[in-house]
Amino acid sequence: MSGELGQPQEGPSHSGLYLPNPEGNEAEVQRSVNQRVGAPRRRSWIQNVLEQITNSPRRCSTPSEVVPVAVLAVQRYLLEGEPRDMEHKPPLYCYDVTISDGVFREKCYLDPRLNFLVYKNILKVGIEVKISRVSCIYNEKRLGQGILCIDNVHCGEPLESISLEIPFRNRAHREIPERPLRGGKSHYLALWNNEDPYGDIWLSNKRPEEHNFNDTRIISLSHLEMTWSNIRNFPALLVRILHKSKLRYYGKPNKKMIEPYQTFLEVADSSGAVSVIMWNALCPEWYKSLHVGLVLLLQDYSIKKSHPLRMQPLPVDPQIKLISTMEICLNLRNPPNNIIIIPEKQVKREWRLPKLNHRFVTRSELDDMPENSICDVIGVLVFVGRVQRLKKKESREDFWSYRWIHIADGTSKKPFIVELFSTSQPEVFENIYPMAHFMCTQLKVVRNDTQVPELLYLTTTNESRMFITDHRGQPYTNDTKVKNFIRWIKTKTDSGELKNTVIGGYYPYPPVPETFSKYNISVKVELFFTAISEVRKEIEDLQYREQKRIAIQGIITVIKYVPYNGATERASASETLRNANRPSTSQAARRESQSQERDGEPRDNGPVSSQCCHTTSASLSPPKKKRALQGPCAKPIPVPQPETSAQRKGSKPDMPITFQCQERTRTGRIGKARKTISDKWESQMWREKKFGLISHLRYSCIYPESIPRRFVLEHRNFLTQQYNSQPAKYIPQEGRPPNLYDFKSALVLGHFEVTILGLNHERAISVAFLPEYSPEDVRTSQIDTLLTCMNYSCVFPQELTGNDRFQGPKAVTGDIIKAATELDKVHIVGILDICNLGNGKTEVYLHKIYRPDKTS
């Protein structure tokens, strides 16, 4: 078979397998590889598999030899048509996986029944996989075309390095722009959301060009508003971009749209401001080149009535008239548009184009701003949280990407707290870091002054734009507030006071109301409780970096303190990474779930096969060994040693708890390090009920990536990669990367393991509680009860001075353990944060507890 190139066609693949002609294209590529590296010719495993499958009477095959291959790319695109043999509702998206066997690269199609491996970030770039079953999908509409499909895969461990010099076996896979293997869609989407432009179809090469206006007829927006319904050929518009929205992707399966995108530009001239809608293929061509503040000459556009439900952003200048009766439409066709960027030096004063203004506010002014106000902020980043994902309403597979950040501007001891959603600027969103100067526009104020603690933060809007810049040459530097910030930041930088910044970790925000009655009102649903028996299903439904908040009822029966220990973390982190990369079949995952509920010990796993995958459960665990685990996670920090039956019979309730971790000795063997912790409270009810439970879910572990770290500028690239989403393509590391646990924790305290017994005394769940205190909290009051403790949360504590009353973790721990006796046999409502970290790792945090029998 031979491949054909050209425009994307319906059906599987526009790129052939190039078989059976091993001495043709493949031999040519192989010779070039041998000449470059000076190595003898080595037979390609990919080539062997392709020959085996084409010689097979069936279109599926089990390779005669299964060898490890490296994953170089995992790319997503809209599904075309119904997938074959699907028993359930088909997924929206397909995935192409690029593998390398050291001789060739090959782009393969992932069977949709294995999509859950990507959802959970188990199948990802940079790891070693073993493919034990493949098939060939032929394009019946074209001659000699087919693609290799992965039907069964075993995901292994991360590789230290992967060569990017390995060529594609199929020359069609080297074509630019990249094309998906299946269907008529011409482009890939971003791996984790639909808002970010991804791939080489997105151009950024449009430059300003001088224009001769002698023969150009220009009409004002206000005049156009009055006459557009009577005009057939519209004159040109000369406008400035005031706002630019993020991208909207509206692709649907089986709809014949090549690039279904939409974006809004708010533009203005001297007579008014109007919305411009850019459609479809025009977005990849122009979106990345059009920036706020540019002057555009628009010709050959169309006009339609405005959508009645769309709210336009208000101009900063109140003198600009808002035109809301019409919208300007730009499309590649009907009619073909003519867009010209006018250089700023050609802009004439007599055009009276509006200037680009901002609504800068300082942190001290934010306290007085009403809810839903729009503002711009500028400052220095002092905290950058990890990227998280939020499922869109009524969608199974579409998510928003967001992260929390803190911005300081020197006008208040409190920072701006910002919920930063992706704004179709991945080059900025994925590269923000503490100590960077940061500006963000069109932020909306979210506040609730009646809630304790007071709720006040900013969130991005559809028109928000963010910038990391040194501000030189920017027009907004003439703003008084910006000048004050620049002066302040210069003094802090010179004195070295900005080194105490933090990156990553679990971030419990926004806080819930202080009383159960207020929380009940805020949820706005009739049935918002989750039974403990349903928690596992909630956990299994979460996808990579998704975080969800649920409410359960029960009785707190055990609280024990686990101090933070860097040595323990270092010893267990390597084991965590090794074990967390061992996948399981869905059947093995179900067996593991049952065993976790019984005794917390996982069972052996096998490869993942599309033949038996009917669930999204993908808990990863190592082979069964004599060791302790806390729930479906491998080697948390720390790990309690399980009790034997003999120990259970003779156990004493008040004996200290022994924690065990594994650490590597100089000889490379695994040794054991023990630490005795005496900070524990256990109720009499638990001693009576714990051995008769139907199930006990253990999710009290905390992984290294959930601990906020002190930021080190020299390791900026490594730290930002750790807390970004998994990339779609493999990125080689620069030199030998450090380990995450080598970076100092920003926490003063360790964490607590809290066990909640269900109201029916049949099931229980153990979760983590991570107390984080601000210096104001510990200076002003002692912690009286665990309930009060829940109200004292912030991202990270600042350094405490010698005059502070905080006496260290031991004092706080003693207060909490002592106060836990108040909750003995008390019915509580627990608010839990469930976090999927990917790769089989899940954490459950206790965010807040309520006593329904009390108002506070």
PDB file of N, CA and C in Angstrom, residues 374-457:
ATOM      1  N   ILE A 374     -15.811  45.822  37.468  1.00  0.00           N
ATOM      2  CA  ILE A 374     -14.745  45.404  36.557  1.00  0.00           C
ATOM      3  C   ILE A 374     -13.521  46.275  36.804  1.00  0.00           C
ATOM      4  N   CYS A 375     -12.352  45.646  36.865  1.00  0.00           N
ATOM      5  CA  CYS A 375     -11.137  46.410  37.145  1.00  0.00           C
ATOM      6  C   CYS A 375      -9.935  45.739  36.492  1.00  0.00           C
ATOM      7  N   ASP A 376      -8.827  46.472  36.435  1.00  0.00           N
ATOM      8  CA  ASP A 376      -7.527  45.968  36.002  1.00  0.00           C
ATOM      9  C   ASP A 376      -6.585  46.017  37.202  1.00  0.00           C
ATOM     10  N   VAL A 377      -5.662  45.074  37.277  1.00  0.00           N
ATOM     11  CA  VAL A 377      -4.708  45.069  38.385  1.00  0.00           C
ATOM     12  C   VAL A 377      -3.305  44.868  37.845  1.00  0.00           C
ATOM     13  N   ILE A 378      -2.342  45.375  38.595  1.00  0.00           N
ATOM     14  CA  ILE A 378      -0.934  45.176  38.289  1.00  0.00           C
ATOM     15  C   ILE A 378      -0.199  44.946  39.597  1.00  0.00           C
ATOM     16  N   GLY A 379       0.764  44.034  39.580  1.00  0.00           N
ATOM     17  CA  GLY A 379       1.499  43.746  40.798  1.00  0.00           C
ATOM     18  C   GLY A 379       2.538  42.676  40.551  1.00  0.00           C
ATOM     19  N   VAL A 380       3.056  42.139  41.648  1.00  0.00           N
ATOM     20  CA  VAL A 380       4.044  41.066  41.573  1.00  0.00           C
ATOM     21  C   VAL A 380       3.397  39.796  42.112  1.00  0.00           C
ATOM     22  N   LEU A 381       3.648  38.678  41.450  1.00  0.00           N
ATOM     23  CA  LEU A 381       3.074  37.413  41.870  1.00  0.00           C
ATOM     24  C   LEU A 381       3.811  36.878  43.095  1.00  0.00           C
ATOM     25  N   VAL A 382       3.064  36.597  44.162  1.00  0.00           N
ATOM     26  CA  VAL A 382       3.672  36.039  45.366  1.00  0.00           C
ATOM     27  C   VAL A 382       3.224  34.599  45.595  1.00  0.00           C
ATOM     28  N   PHE A 383       2.198  34.163  44.890  1.00  0.00           N
ATOM     29  CA  PHE A 383       1.768  32.763  44.923  1.00  0.00           C
ATOM     30  C   PHE A 383       1.172  32.402  43.571  1.00  0.00           C
ATOM     31  N   VAL A 384       1.569  31.245  43.040  1.00  0.00           N
ATOM     32  CA  VAL A 384       1.010  30.718  41.793  1.00  0.00           C
ATOM     33  C   VAL A 384       0.588  29.278  42.058  1.00  0.00           C
ATOM     34  N   GLY A 385      -0.696  29.013  41.981  1.00  0.00           N
ATOM     35  CA  GLY A 385      -1.209  27.684  42.248  1.00  0.00           C
ATOM     36  C   GLY A 385      -1.083  26.769  41.044  1.00  0.00           C
ATOM     37  N   ARG A 386      -1.343  25.499  41.264  1.00  0.00           N
ATOM     38  CA  ARG A 386      -1.276  24.525  40.185  1.00  0.00           C
ATOM     39  C   ARG A 386      -2.492  24.669  39.278  1.00  0.00           C
ATOM     40  N   VAL A 387      -2.350  24.247  38.040  1.00  0.00           N
ATOM     41  CA  VAL A 387      -3.457  24.296  37.087  1.00  0.00           C
ATOM     42  C   VAL A 387      -4.476  23.235  37.484  1.00  0.00           C
ATOM     43  N   GLN A 388      -5.748  23.646  37.522  1.00  0.00           N
ATOM     44  CA  GLN A 388      -6.848  22.746  37.837  1.00  0.00           C
ATOM     45  C   GLN A 388      -7.850  22.809  36.697  1.00  0.00           C
ATOM     46  N   ARG A 389      -8.807  21.882  36.724  1.00  0.00           N
ATOM     47  CA  ARG A 389      -9.809  21.827  35.655  1.00  0.00           C
ATOM     48  C   ARG A 389     -11.200  21.747  36.263  1.00  0.00           C
ATOM     49  N   LEU A 390     -12.126  22.440  35.632  1.00  0.00           N
ATOM     50  CA  LEU A 390     -13.514  22.500  36.080  1.00  0.00           C
ATOM     51  C   LEU A 390     -14.406  22.054  34.946  1.00  0.00           C
ATOM     52  N   LYS A 391     -15.224  21.049  35.199  1.00  0.00           N
ATOM     53  CA  LYS A 391     -16.082  20.499  34.149  1.00  0.00           C
ATOM     54  C   LYS A 391     -17.156  21.507  33.775  1.00  0.00           C
ATOM     55  N   LYS A 392     -17.350  21.694  32.471  1.00  0.00           N
ATOM     56  CA  LYS A 392     -18.396  22.585  31.994  1.00  0.00           C
ATOM     57  C   LYS A 392     -19.764  21.947  32.212  1.00  0.00           C
ATOM     58  N   LYS A 393     -20.756  22.775  32.361  1.00  0.00           N
ATOM     59  CA  LYS A 393     -22.100  22.262  32.594  1.00  0.00           C
ATOM     60  C   LYS A 393     -22.582  21.452  31.394  1.00  0.00           C
ATOM     61  N   GLU A 394     -23.288  20.370  31.714  1.00  0.00           N
ATOM     62  CA  GLU A 394     -23.912  19.518  30.695  1.00  0.00           C
ATOM     63  C   GLU A 394     -22.888  18.979  29.693  1.00  0.00           C
ATOM     64  N   SER A 395     -21.684  18.722  30.151  1.00  0.00           N
ATOM     65  CA  SER A 395     -20.658  18.186  29.260  1.00  0.00           C
ATOM     66  C   SER A 395     -19.943  17.041  29.948  1.00  0.00           C
ATOM     67  N   ARG A 396     -19.661  15.993  29.193  1.00  0.00           N
ATOM     68  CA  ARG A 396     -18.933  14.854  29.743  1.00  0.00           C
ATOM     69  C   ARG A 396     -17.433  15.029  29.630  1.00  0.00           C
ATOM     70  N   GLU A 397     -16.984  15.780  28.621  1.00  0.00           N
ATOM     71  CA  GLU A 397     -15.560  15.802  28.315  1.00  0.00           C
ATOM     72  C   GLU A 397     -14.964  17.190  28.181  1.00  0.00           C
ATOM     73  N   ASP A 398     -15.742  18.235  28.339  1.00  0.00           N
ATOM     74  CA  ASP A 398     -15.240  19.598  28.171  1.00  0.00           C
ATOM     75  C   ASP A 398     -14.981  20.234  29.535  1.00  0.00           C
ATOM     76  N   PHE A 399     -13.824  20.876  29.649  1.00  0.00           N
ATOM     77  CA  PHE A 399     -13.401  21.462  30.916  1.00  0.00           C
ATOM     78  C   PHE A 399     -12.860  22.877  30.699  1.00  0.00           C
ATOM     79  N   TRP A 400     -12.966  23.682  31.749  1.00  0.00           N
ATOM     80  CA  TRP A 400     -12.221  24.934  31.844  1.00  0.00           C
ATOM     81  C   TRP A 400     -10.907  24.640  32.557  1.00  0.00           C
ATOM     82  N   SER A 401      -9.844  25.341  32.178  1.00  0.00           N
ATOM     83  CA  SER A 401      -8.575  25.292  32.904  1.00  0.00           C
ATOM     84  C   SER A 401      -8.418  26.576  33.699  1.00  0.00           C
ATOM     85  N   TYR A 402      -7.987  26.445  34.963  1.00  0.00           N
ATOM     86  CA  TYR A 402      -7.836  27.638  35.802  1.00  0.00           C
ATOM     87  C   TYR A 402      -6.797  27.378  36.872  1.00  0.00           C
ATOM     88  N   ARG A 403      -6.371  28.440  37.513  1.00  0.00           N
ATOM     89  CA  ARG A 403      -5.459  28.345  38.651  1.00  0.00           C
ATOM     90  C   ARG A 403      -5.682  29.557  39.542  1.00  0.00           C
ATOM     91  N   TRP A 404      -5.289  29.446  40.799  1.00  0.00           N
ATOM     92  CA  TRP A 404      -5.387  30.560  41.739  1.00  0.00           C
ATOM     93  C   TRP A 404      -4.019  31.225  41.862  1.00  0.00           C
ATOM     94  N   ILE A 405      -4.026  32.545  41.938  1.00  0.00           N
ATOM     95  CA  ILE A 405      -2.784  33.294  42.098  1.00  0.00           C
ATOM     96  C   ILE A 405      -2.992  34.392  43.135  1.00  0.00           C
ATOM     97  N   HIS A 406      -1.891  34.855  43.726  1.00  0.00           N
ATOM     98  CA  HIS A 406      -1.886  36.006  44.621  1.00  0.00           C
ATOM     99  C   HIS A 406      -0.981  37.079  44.023  1.00  0.00           C
ATOM    100  N   ILE A 407      -1.471  38.314  44.050  1.00  0.00           N
ATOM    101  CA  ILE A 407      -0.726  39.459  43.500  1.00  0.00           C
ATOM    102  C   ILE A 407      -0.588  40.511  44.589  1.00  0.00           C
ATOM    103  N   ALA A 408       0.629  40.977  44.809  1.00  0.00           N
ATOM    104  CA  ALA A 408       0.879  42.046  45.778  1.00  0.00           C
ATOM    105  C   ALA A 408       1.247  43.320  45.042  1.00  0.00           C
ATOM    106  N   ASP A 409       0.752  44.450  45.557  1.00  0.00           N
ATOM    107  CA  ASP A 409       1.093  45.741  44.917  1.00  0.00           C
ATOM    108  C   ASP A 409       1.636  46.761  45.904  1.00  0.00           C
ATOM    109  N   GLY A 410       1.833  46.386  47.180  1.00  0.00           N
ATOM    110  CA  GLY A 410       2.439  47.283  48.151  1.00  0.00           C
ATOM    111  C   GLY A 410       1.495  48.224  48.850  1.00  0.00           C
ATOM    112  N   THR A 411       0.212  48.223  48.494  1.00  0.00           N
ATOM    113  CA  THR A 411      -0.735  49.140  49.131  1.00  0.00           C
ATOM    114  C   THR A 411      -1.464  48.507  50.300  1.00  0.00           C
ATOM    115  N   SER A 412      -1.300  47.210  50.506  1.00  0.00           N
ATOM    116  CA  SER A 412      -1.987  46.503  51.582  1.00  0.00           C
ATOM    117  C   SER A 412      -1.167  45.285  51.964  1.00  0.00           C
ATOM    118  N   LYS A 413      -1.351  44.818  53.201  1.00  0.00           N
ATOM    119  CA  LYS A 413      -0.694  43.580  53.607  1.00  0.00           C
ATOM    120  C   LYS A 413      -1.350  42.368  52.959  1.00  0.00           C
ATOM    121  N   LYS A 414      -2.567  42.554  52.490  1.00  0.00           N
ATOM    122  CA  LYS A 414      -3.279  41.458  51.833  1.00  0.00           C
ATOM    123  C   LYS A 414      -3.011  41.496  50.333  1.00  0.00           C
ATOM    124  N   PRO A 415      -2.903  40.353  49.694  1.00  0.00           N
ATOM    125  CA  PRO A 415      -2.724  40.333  48.241  1.00  0.00           C
ATOM    126  C   PRO A 415      -4.073  40.303  47.524  1.00  0.00           C
ATOM    127  N   PHE A 416      -4.067  40.581  46.224  1.00  0.00           N
ATOM    128  CA  PHE A 416      -5.203  40.237  45.383  1.00  0.00           C
ATOM    129  C   PHE A 416      -5.260  38.707  45.288  1.00  0.00           C
ATOM    130  N   ILE A 417      -6.426  38.144  45.500  1.00  0.00           N
ATOM    131  CA  ILE A 417      -6.637  36.722  45.233  1.00  0.00           C
ATOM    132  C   ILE A 417      -7.405  36.635  43.916  1.00  0.00           C
ATOM    133  N   VAL A 418      -6.840  35.945  42.940  1.00  0.00           N
ATOM    134  CA  VAL A 418      -7.411  35.937  41.588  1.00  0.00           C
ATOM    135  C   VAL A 418      -7.649  34.502  41.145  1.00  0.00           C
ATOM    136  N   GLU A 419      -8.861  34.248  40.697  1.00  0.00           N
ATOM    137  CA  GLU A 419      -9.205  32.978  40.044  1.00  0.00           C
ATOM    138  C   GLU A 419      -8.950  33.178  38.549  1.00  0.00           C
ATOM    139  N   LEU A 420      -7.848  32.629  38.079  1.00  0.00           N
ATOM    140  CA  LEU A 420      -7.352  32.924  36.737  1.00  0.00           C
ATOM    141  C   LEU A 420      -7.699  31.778  35.790  1.00  0.00           C
ATOM    142  N   PHE A 421      -8.736  31.970  34.986  1.00  0.00           N
ATOM    143  CA  PHE A 421      -9.088  30.997  33.962  1.00  0.00           C
ATOM    144  C   PHE A 421      -8.228  31.224  32.719  1.00  0.00           C
ATOM    145  N   SER A 422      -8.081  30.168  31.935  1.00  0.00           N
ATOM    146  CA  SER A 422      -7.325  30.297  30.694  1.00  0.00           C
ATOM    147  C   SER A 422      -8.008  31.316  29.795  1.00  0.00           C
ATOM    148  N   THR A 423      -7.234  32.229  29.249  1.00  0.00           N
ATOM    149  CA  THR A 423      -7.759  33.305  28.409  1.00  0.00           C
ATOM    150  C   THR A 423      -7.302  33.152  26.959  1.00  0.00           C
ATOM    151  N   SER A 424      -7.095  31.918  26.525  1.00  0.00           N
ATOM    152  CA  SER A 424      -6.574  31.627  25.184  1.00  0.00           C
ATOM    153  C   SER A 424      -5.181  32.216  24.990  1.00  0.00           C
ATOM    154  N   GLN A 425      -4.440  32.291  26.081  1.00  0.00           N
ATOM    155  CA  GLN A 425      -3.047  32.755  26.051  1.00  0.00           C
ATOM    156  C   GLN A 425      -2.157  31.715  26.734  1.00  0.00           C
ATOM    157  N   PRO A 426      -2.037  30.514  26.172  1.00  0.00           N
ATOM    158  CA  PRO A 426      -1.243  29.474  26.847  1.00  0.00           C
ATOM    159  C   PRO A 426       0.206  29.871  27.031  1.00  0.00           C
ATOM    160  N   GLU A 427       0.730  30.729  26.150  1.00  0.00           N
ATOM    161  CA  GLU A 427       2.123  31.146  26.277  1.00  0.00           C
ATOM    162  C   GLU A 427       2.337  31.968  27.552  1.00  0.00           C
ATOM    163  N   VAL A 428       1.275  32.565  28.095  1.00  0.00           N
ATOM    164  CA  VAL A 428       1.362  33.302  29.354  1.00  0.00           C
ATOM    165  C   VAL A 428       0.870  32.440  30.510  1.00  0.00           C
ATOM    166  N   PHE A 429      -0.291  31.831  30.353  1.00  0.00           N
ATOM    167  CA  PHE A 429      -0.918  31.048  31.418  1.00  0.00           C
ATOM    168  C   PHE A 429      -0.001  29.945  31.929  1.00  0.00           C
ATOM    169  N   GLU A 430       0.762  29.322  31.034  1.00  0.00           N
ATOM    170  CA  GLU A 430       1.628  28.217  31.423  1.00  0.00           C
ATOM    171  C   GLU A 430       3.024  28.680  31.820  1.00  0.00           C
ATOM    172  N   ASN A 431       3.260  29.970  31.828  1.00  0.00           N
ATOM    173  CA  ASN A 431       4.609  30.467  32.125  1.00  0.00           C
ATOM    174  C   ASN A 431       4.628  31.544  33.191  1.00  0.00           C
ATOM    175  N   ILE A 432       3.533  31.684  33.929  1.00  0.00           N
ATOM    176  CA  ILE A 432       3.564  32.632  35.037  1.00  0.00           C
ATOM    177  C   ILE A 432       4.238  31.967  36.231  1.00  0.00           C
ATOM    178  N   TYR A 433       4.948  32.752  37.007  1.00  0.00           N
ATOM    179  CA  TYR A 433       5.727  32.211  38.119  1.00  0.00           C
ATOM    180  C   TYR A 433       5.854  33.277  39.194  1.00  0.00           C
ATOM    181  N   PRO A 434       6.048  32.880  40.450  1.00  0.00           N
ATOM    182  CA  PRO A 434       6.234  33.861  41.518  1.00  0.00           C
ATOM    183  C   PRO A 434       7.411  34.781  41.225  1.00  0.00           C
ATOM    184  N   MET A 435       7.283  36.025  41.709  1.00  0.00           N
ATOM    185  CA  MET A 435       8.283  37.093  41.550  1.00  0.00           C
ATOM    186  C   MET A 435       8.162  37.791  40.192  1.00  0.00           C
ATOM    187  N   ALA A 436       7.280  37.303  39.303  1.00  0.00           N
ATOM    188  CA  ALA A 436       7.100  37.970  38.012  1.00  0.00           C
ATOM    189  C   ALA A 436       6.143  39.144  38.157  1.00  0.00           C
ATOM    190  N   HIS A 437       6.381  40.188  37.375  1.00  0.00           N
ATOM    191  CA  HIS A 437       5.446  41.311  37.309  1.00  0.00           C
ATOM    192  C   HIS A 437       4.275  40.886  36.428  1.00  0.00           C
ATOM    193  N   PHE A 438       3.079  41.127  36.908  1.00  0.00           N
ATOM    194  CA  PHE A 438       1.894  40.567  36.260  1.00  0.00           C
ATOM    195  C   PHE A 438       0.810  41.627  36.157  1.00  0.00           C
ATOM    196  N   MET A 439       0.193  41.699  34.974  1.00  0.00           N
ATOM    197  CA  MET A 439      -0.952  42.590  34.796  1.00  0.00           C
ATOM    198  C   MET A 439      -2.101  41.797  34.191  1.00  0.00           C
ATOM    199  N   CYS A 440      -3.301  42.044  34.674  1.00  0.00           N
ATOM    200  CA  CYS A 440      -4.485  41.373  34.148  1.00  0.00           C
ATOM    201  C   CYS A 440      -5.619  42.380  34.041  1.00  0.00           C
ATOM    202  N   THR A 441      -6.340  42.327  32.938  1.00  0.00           N
ATOM    203  CA  THR A 441      -7.411  43.288  32.664  1.00  0.00           C
ATOM    204  C   THR A 441      -8.777  42.618  32.755  1.00  0.00           C
ATOM    205  N   GLN A 442      -9.797  43.446  32.886  1.00  0.00           N
ATOM    206  CA  GLN A 442     -11.199  43.002  32.856  1.00  0.00           C
ATOM    207  C   GLN A 442     -11.483  41.907  33.874  1.00  0.00           C
ATOM    208  N   LEU A 443     -11.064  42.152  35.116  1.00  0.00           N
ATOM    209  CA  LEU A 443     -11.358  41.225  36.202  1.00  0.00           C
ATOM    210  C   LEU A 443     -12.638  41.650  36.909  1.00  0.00           C
ATOM    211  N   LYS A 444     -13.423  40.666  37.342  1.00  0.00           N
ATOM    212  CA  LYS A 444     -14.686  40.940  38.023  1.00  0.00           C
ATOM    213  C   LYS A 444     -14.549  40.678  39.516  1.00  0.00           C
ATOM    214  N   VAL A 445     -15.143  41.549  40.322  1.00  0.00           N
ATOM    215  CA  VAL A 445     -15.077  41.440  41.772  1.00  0.00           C
ATOM    216  C   VAL A 445     -16.141  40.456  42.259  1.00  0.00           C
ATOM    217  N   VAL A 446     -15.690  39.484  43.050  1.00  0.00           N
ATOM    218  CA  VAL A 446     -16.607  38.538  43.715  1.00  0.00           C
ATOM    219  C   VAL A 446     -16.464  38.761  45.210  1.00  0.00           C
ATOM    220  N   ARG A 447     -17.574  39.051  45.885  1.00  0.00           N
ATOM    221  CA  ARG A 447     -17.479  39.308  47.314  1.00  0.00           C
ATOM    222  C   ARG A 447     -18.761  38.922  48.026  1.00  0.00           C
ATOM    223  N   ASN A 448     -18.625  38.623  49.314  1.00  0.00           N
ATOM    224  CA  ASN A 448     -19.753  38.374  50.201  1.00  0.00           C
ATOM    225  C   ASN A 448     -19.341  38.846  51.580  1.00  0.00           C
ATOM    226  N   ASP A 449     -19.774  40.045  51.944  1.00  0.00           N
ATOM    227  CA  ASP A 449     -19.352  40.645  53.202  1.00  0.00           C
ATOM    228  C   ASP A 449     -20.016  40.012  54.407  1.00  0.00           C
ATOM    229  N   THR A 450     -21.114  39.279  54.199  1.00  0.00           N
ATOM    230  CA  THR A 450     -21.816  38.665  55.331  1.00  0.00           C
ATOM    231  C   THR A 450     -21.203  37.317  55.720  1.00  0.00           C
ATOM    232  N   GLN A 451     -20.325  36.794  54.884  1.00  0.00           N
ATOM    233  CA  GLN A 451     -19.715  35.500  55.168  1.00  0.00           C
ATOM    234  C   GLN A 451     -18.502  35.670  56.068  1.00  0.00           C
ATOM    235  N   VAL A 452     -18.276  34.715  56.940  1.00  0.00           N
ATOM    236  CA  VAL A 452     -17.093  34.710  57.796  1.00  0.00           C
ATOM    237  C   VAL A 452     -16.308  33.437  57.501  1.00  0.00           C
ATOM    238  N   PRO A 453     -15.033  33.516  57.085  1.00  0.00           N
ATOM    239  CA  PRO A 453     -14.304  34.759  56.805  1.00  0.00           C
ATOM    240  C   PRO A 453     -14.851  35.460  55.569  1.00  0.00           C
ATOM    241  N   GLU A 454     -14.636  36.752  55.515  1.00  0.00           N
ATOM    242  CA  GLU A 454     -15.159  37.557  54.414  1.00  0.00           C
ATOM    243  C   GLU A 454     -14.636  37.044  53.078  1.00  0.00           C
ATOM    244  N   LEU A 455     -15.544  36.918  52.121  1.00  0.00           N
ATOM    245  CA  LEU A 455     -15.185  36.419  50.800  1.00  0.00           C
ATOM    246  C   LEU A 455     -14.914  37.597  49.877  1.00  0.00           C
ATOM    247  N   LEU A 456     -13.704  37.659  49.331  1.00  0.00           N
ATOM    248  CA  LEU A 456     -13.344  38.739  48.415  1.00  0.00           C
ATOM    249  C   LEU A 456     -12.227  38.250  47.506  1.00  0.00           C
ATOM    250  N   TYR A 457     -12.540  38.127  46.238  1.00  0.00           N
ATOM    251  CA  TYR A 457     -11.514  37.765  45.259  1.00  0.00           C
ATOM    252  C   TYR A 457     -11.926  38.273  43.886  1.00  0.00           C
TER     253      TYR A 457
END
